[in-house]
Coordinates of C-alpha atoms in Angstrom, one line a residue:
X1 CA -31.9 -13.3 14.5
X2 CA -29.2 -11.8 12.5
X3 CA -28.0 -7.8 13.4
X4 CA -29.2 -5.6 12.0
X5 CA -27.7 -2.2 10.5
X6 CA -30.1 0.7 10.0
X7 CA -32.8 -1.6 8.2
X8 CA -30.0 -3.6 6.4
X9 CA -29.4 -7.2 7.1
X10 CA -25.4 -7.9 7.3
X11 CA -24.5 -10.0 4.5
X12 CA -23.3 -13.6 4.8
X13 CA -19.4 -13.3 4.1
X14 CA -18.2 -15.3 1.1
X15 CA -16.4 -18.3 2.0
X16 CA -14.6 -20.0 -0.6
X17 CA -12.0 -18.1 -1.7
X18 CA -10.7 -17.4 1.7
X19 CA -10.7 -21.0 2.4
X20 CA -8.7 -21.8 -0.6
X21 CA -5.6 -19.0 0.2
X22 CA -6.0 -20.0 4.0
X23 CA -4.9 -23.6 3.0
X24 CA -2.5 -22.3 0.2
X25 CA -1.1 -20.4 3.5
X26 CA -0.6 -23.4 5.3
X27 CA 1.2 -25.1 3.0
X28 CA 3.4 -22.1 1.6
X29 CA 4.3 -21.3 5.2
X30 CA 5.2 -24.7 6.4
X31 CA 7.4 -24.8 3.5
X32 CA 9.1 -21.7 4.4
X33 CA 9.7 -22.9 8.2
X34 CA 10.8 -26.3 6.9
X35 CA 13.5 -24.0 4.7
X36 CA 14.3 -22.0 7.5
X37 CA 15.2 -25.0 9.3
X38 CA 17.9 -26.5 6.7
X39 CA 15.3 -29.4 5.6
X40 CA 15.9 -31.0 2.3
X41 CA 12.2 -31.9 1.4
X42 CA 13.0 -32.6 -2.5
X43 CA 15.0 -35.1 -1.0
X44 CA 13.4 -35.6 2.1
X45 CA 10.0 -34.9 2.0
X46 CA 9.2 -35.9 5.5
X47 CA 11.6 -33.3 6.7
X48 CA 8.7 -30.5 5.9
X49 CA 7.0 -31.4 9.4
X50 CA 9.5 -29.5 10.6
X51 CA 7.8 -26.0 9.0
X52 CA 4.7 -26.8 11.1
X53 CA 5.7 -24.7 14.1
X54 CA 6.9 -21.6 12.6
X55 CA 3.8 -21.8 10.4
X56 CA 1.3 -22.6 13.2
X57 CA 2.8 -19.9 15.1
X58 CA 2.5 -17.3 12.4
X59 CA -1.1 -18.0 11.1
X60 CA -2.2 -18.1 14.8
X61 CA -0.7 -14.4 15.7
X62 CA -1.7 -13.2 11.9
X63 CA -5.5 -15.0 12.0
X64 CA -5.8 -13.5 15.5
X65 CA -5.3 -10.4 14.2
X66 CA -7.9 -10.3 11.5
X67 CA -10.2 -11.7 13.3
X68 CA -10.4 -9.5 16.4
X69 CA -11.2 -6.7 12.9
X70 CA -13.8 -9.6 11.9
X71 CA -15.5 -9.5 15.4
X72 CA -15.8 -5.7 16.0
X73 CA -16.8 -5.0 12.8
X74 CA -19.4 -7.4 12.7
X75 CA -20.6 -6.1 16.6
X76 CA -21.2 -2.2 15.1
X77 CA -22.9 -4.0 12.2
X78 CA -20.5 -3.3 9.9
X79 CA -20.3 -5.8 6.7
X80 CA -17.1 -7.0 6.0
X81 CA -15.4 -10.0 4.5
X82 CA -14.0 -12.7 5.9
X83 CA -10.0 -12.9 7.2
X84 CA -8.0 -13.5 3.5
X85 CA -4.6 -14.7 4.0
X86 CA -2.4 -14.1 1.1
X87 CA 0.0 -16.6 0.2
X88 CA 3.4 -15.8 -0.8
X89 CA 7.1 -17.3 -1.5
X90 CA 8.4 -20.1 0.9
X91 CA 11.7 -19.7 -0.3
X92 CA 14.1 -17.4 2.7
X93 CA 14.2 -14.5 3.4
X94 CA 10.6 -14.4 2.3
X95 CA 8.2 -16.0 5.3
X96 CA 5.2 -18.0 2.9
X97 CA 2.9 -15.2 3.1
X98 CA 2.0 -11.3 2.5
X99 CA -0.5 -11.5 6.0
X100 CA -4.2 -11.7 6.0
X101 CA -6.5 -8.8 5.2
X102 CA -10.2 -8.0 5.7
X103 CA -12.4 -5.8 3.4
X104 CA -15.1 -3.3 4.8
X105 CA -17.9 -2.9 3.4
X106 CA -20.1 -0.7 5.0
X107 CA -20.0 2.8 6.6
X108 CA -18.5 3.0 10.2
X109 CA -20.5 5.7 11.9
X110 CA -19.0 6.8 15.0
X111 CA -15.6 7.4 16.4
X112 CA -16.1 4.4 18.9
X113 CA -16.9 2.2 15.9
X114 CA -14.2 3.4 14.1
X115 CA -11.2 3.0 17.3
X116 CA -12.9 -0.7 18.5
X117 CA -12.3 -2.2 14.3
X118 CA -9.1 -0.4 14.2
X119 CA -7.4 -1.6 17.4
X120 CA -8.9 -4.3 17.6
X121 CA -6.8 -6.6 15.4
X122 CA -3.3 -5.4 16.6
X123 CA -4.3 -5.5 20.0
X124 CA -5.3 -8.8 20.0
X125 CA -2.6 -10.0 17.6
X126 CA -0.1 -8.2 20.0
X127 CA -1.2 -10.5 23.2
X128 CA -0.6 -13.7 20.7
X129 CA 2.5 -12.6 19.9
X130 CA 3.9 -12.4 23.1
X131 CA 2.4 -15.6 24.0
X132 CA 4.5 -17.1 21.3
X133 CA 7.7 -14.9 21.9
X134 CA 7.6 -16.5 25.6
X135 CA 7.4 -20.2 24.2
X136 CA 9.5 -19.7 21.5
X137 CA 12.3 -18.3 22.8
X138 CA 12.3 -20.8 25.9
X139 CA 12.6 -22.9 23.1
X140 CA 15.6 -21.2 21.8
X141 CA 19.5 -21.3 22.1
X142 CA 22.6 -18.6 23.1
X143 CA 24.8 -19.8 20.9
X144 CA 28.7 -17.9 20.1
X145 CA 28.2 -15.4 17.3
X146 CA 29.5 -16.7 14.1
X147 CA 32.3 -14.5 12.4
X148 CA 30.3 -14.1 9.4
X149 CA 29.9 -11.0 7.2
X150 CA 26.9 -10.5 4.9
X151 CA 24.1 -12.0 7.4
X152 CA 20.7 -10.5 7.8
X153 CA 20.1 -9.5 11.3
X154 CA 16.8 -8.8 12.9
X155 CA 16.2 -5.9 15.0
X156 CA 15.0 -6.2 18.8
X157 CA 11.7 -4.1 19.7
X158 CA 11.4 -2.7 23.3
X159 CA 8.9 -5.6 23.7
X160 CA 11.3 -8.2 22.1
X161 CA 14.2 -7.4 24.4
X162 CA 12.2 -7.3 27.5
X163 CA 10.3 -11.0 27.0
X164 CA 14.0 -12.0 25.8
X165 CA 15.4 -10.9 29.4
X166 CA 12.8 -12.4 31.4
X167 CA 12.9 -15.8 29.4
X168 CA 16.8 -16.4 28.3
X169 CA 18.5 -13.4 30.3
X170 CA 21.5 -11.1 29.4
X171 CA 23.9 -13.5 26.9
X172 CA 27.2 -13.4 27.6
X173 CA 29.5 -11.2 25.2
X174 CA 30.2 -13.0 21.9
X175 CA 26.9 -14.6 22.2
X176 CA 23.5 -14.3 20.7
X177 CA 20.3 -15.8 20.8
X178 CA 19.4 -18.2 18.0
X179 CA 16.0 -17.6 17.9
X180 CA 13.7 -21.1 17.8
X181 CA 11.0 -20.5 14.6
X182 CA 8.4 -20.2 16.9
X183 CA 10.3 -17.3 18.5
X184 CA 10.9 -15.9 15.3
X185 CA 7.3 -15.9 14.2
X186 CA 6.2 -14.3 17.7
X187 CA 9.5 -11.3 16.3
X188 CA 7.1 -11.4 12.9
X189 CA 4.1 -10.7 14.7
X190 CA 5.5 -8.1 16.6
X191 CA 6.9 -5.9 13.7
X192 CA 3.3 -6.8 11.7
X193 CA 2.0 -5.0 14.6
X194 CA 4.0 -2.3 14.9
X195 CA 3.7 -1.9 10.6
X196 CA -0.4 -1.7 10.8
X197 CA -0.4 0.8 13.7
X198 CA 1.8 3.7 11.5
X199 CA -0.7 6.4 12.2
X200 CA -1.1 6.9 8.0
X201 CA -4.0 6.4 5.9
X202 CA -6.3 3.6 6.2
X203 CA -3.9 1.6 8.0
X204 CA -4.9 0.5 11.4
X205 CA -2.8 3.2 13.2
X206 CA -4.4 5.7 10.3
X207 CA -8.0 4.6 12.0
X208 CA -7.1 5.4 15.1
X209 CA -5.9 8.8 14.1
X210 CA -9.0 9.4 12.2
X211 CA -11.1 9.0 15.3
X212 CA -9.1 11.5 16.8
X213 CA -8.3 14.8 14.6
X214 CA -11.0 13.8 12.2
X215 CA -10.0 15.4 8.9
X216 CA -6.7 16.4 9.4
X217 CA -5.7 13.0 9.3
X218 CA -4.7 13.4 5.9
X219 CA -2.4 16.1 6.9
X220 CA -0.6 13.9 9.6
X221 CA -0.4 11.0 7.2
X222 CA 1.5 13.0 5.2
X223 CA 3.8 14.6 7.9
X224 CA 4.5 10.7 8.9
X225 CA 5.4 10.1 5.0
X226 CA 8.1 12.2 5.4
X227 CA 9.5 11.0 8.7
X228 CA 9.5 7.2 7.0
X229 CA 11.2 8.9 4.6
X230 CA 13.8 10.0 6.9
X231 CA 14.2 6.9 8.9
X232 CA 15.1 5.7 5.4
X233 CA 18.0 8.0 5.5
X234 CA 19.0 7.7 9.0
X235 CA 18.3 3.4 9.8
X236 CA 16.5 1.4 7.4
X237 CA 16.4 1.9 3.7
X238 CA 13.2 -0.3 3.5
X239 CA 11.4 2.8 4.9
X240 CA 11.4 4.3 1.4
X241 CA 9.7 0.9 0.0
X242 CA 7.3 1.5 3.1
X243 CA 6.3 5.1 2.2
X244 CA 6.1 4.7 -1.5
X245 CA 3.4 1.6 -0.9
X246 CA 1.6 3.7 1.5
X247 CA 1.2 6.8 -0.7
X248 CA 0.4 4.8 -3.9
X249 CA -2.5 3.0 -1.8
X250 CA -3.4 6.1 -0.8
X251 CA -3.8 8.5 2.6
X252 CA -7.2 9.3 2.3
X253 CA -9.4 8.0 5.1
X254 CA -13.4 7.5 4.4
X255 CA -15.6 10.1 6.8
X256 CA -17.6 8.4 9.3
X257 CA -20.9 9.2 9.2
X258 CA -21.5 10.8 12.7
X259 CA -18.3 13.5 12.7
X260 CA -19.6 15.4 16.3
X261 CA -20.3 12.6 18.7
X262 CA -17.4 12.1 21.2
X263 CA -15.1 9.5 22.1
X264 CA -15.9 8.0 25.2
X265 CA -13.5 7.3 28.0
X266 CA -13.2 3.7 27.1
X267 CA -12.2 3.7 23.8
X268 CA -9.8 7.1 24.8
X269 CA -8.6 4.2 26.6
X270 CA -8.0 1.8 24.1
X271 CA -6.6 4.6 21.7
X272 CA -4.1 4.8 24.6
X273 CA -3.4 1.4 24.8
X274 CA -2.9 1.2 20.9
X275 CA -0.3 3.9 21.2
X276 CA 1.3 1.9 23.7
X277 CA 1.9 -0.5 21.9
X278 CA 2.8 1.3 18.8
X279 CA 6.2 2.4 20.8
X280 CA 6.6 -0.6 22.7
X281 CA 6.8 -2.9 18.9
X282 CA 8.5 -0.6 16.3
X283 CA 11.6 -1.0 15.1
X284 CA 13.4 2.2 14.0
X285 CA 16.0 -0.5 12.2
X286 CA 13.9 -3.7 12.1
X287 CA 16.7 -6.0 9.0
X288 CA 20.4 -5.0 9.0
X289 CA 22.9 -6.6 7.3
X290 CA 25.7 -8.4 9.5

């Protein structure tokens, strides 16, 4: 028998359309790993197969993600869509895709509802990701550091730089890690992570925050705003790009519909763990130019 909400039947999610952008994914990302790789595949068209681990990697970590949102939701019978990926541009330094969203549709009613659908997705995404980081950079090189100027550099989470010790070590100085595309989508996952748990607005972070000052969320949304805005001064300019999305989308945060009943000491728990983390994946200076 199908759960029930109140005396409401959870809709059957719609499943064409996310079909169709999950395969447009596929191919858009495989394209983009195959690029990242140096293939030719105008002229070598066999050469794409060579996108299929950065892309499997990716879509594992990003459909992980959704879906752990997908599968609470749907346990505190709350109607939502299915996972969406959105396709994007294969060509570097963009990655084939914009991530994967879901929709709710339905009111969450209590602060445990509301912490399980918002955690749940970067939580689970975050163990996938350091699955992959492991693998991938096993699978990767130290390599000297080329004298190049003009590069784009990625940043190293606390995370990032601890699974790098335990798997490749401490390179030698004038060396790096050239990071194997599985590796590199485990790094994307990461700072996906860390960029849905900023504690603003309806973001997953903004969820979590919700559930714990109620309406003064919008408040602290706002205070964090301004302190993207200064990392923008201070690290990475993209923070700017970052807080002017965030306010045109909006910090508001839909009321649940039961505002007095506590959190219990299991979902404090996973608040805790969320925040955890939060720290452990961000980035204060996540690109920088060589």
């Amino acid at each position: 028998m199908d759960e029930l909400q109140g005396e409401e039947r959870l809709e059957r999610p719609k499943v064409l359309l996310p079909v169709v952008l999950f395969i447009a994914t596929i191919i858009t990302t495989v394209v983009a790993g195959a690029l990242y790789q140096g293939a030719d595949i105008l002229n070598a068209p066999s050469t794409l197969w060579t996108g299929v681990p950065f892309s499997a990697s990716l879509i594992l970590i990003l459909g992980t993600h959704e879906l752990g949102h997908y599968v609470a939701s749907r346990r505190h019978g709350v109607a939502t869509t299915l996972p969406v990926f959105i396709p994007g541009p294969p060509i570097p330094p963009m990655i084939g895709t914009f991530g994967a969203v879901i929709r709710i549709k339905s009111p969450i009613t209590t602060k445990n509802a509301l912490v399980d659908i918002g955690a749940s997705g970067p939580l689970s995404g975050f163990v996938v990701a350091i699955v992959v980081t492991a693998i991938g950079l096993k699978l990767s090189t130290v390599m000297p550091v080329p004298s190049v100027t003009g590069a784009l550099g990625l940043g190293s989470s606390l995370i990032f730089k601890l699974i790098t010790y335990l798997t490749v070590g401490t390179a030698p100085e004038g060396y790096d890690v050239m990071l194997h595309p599985v590796a590199f989508a485990g790094w994307i996952g990461m700072f996906v992570t860390a960029m849905n748990l900023l504690p603003i607005g309806q973001l997953d972070g903004g969820h979590i925050v919700y559930a714990l000052i109620g309406r003064r969320h919008r408040a602290f949304s706002t205070a964090m705003i301004a302190a993207l805005v200064a990392l923008g001064f201070y690290s990475w300019t993209g923070w700017f790009v970052w807080a002017a999305l965030i306010s045109m989308i909006g910090m508001w945060h839909p009321p649940i519909e039961d505002q007095e009943a506590p959190m219990d000491l299991r979902h404090r728990a996973t608040t805790a763990a969320a925040i955890a983390v939060f720290i452990l994946t961000f980035m204060p200076t996540p690109f920088y130019i060589v």
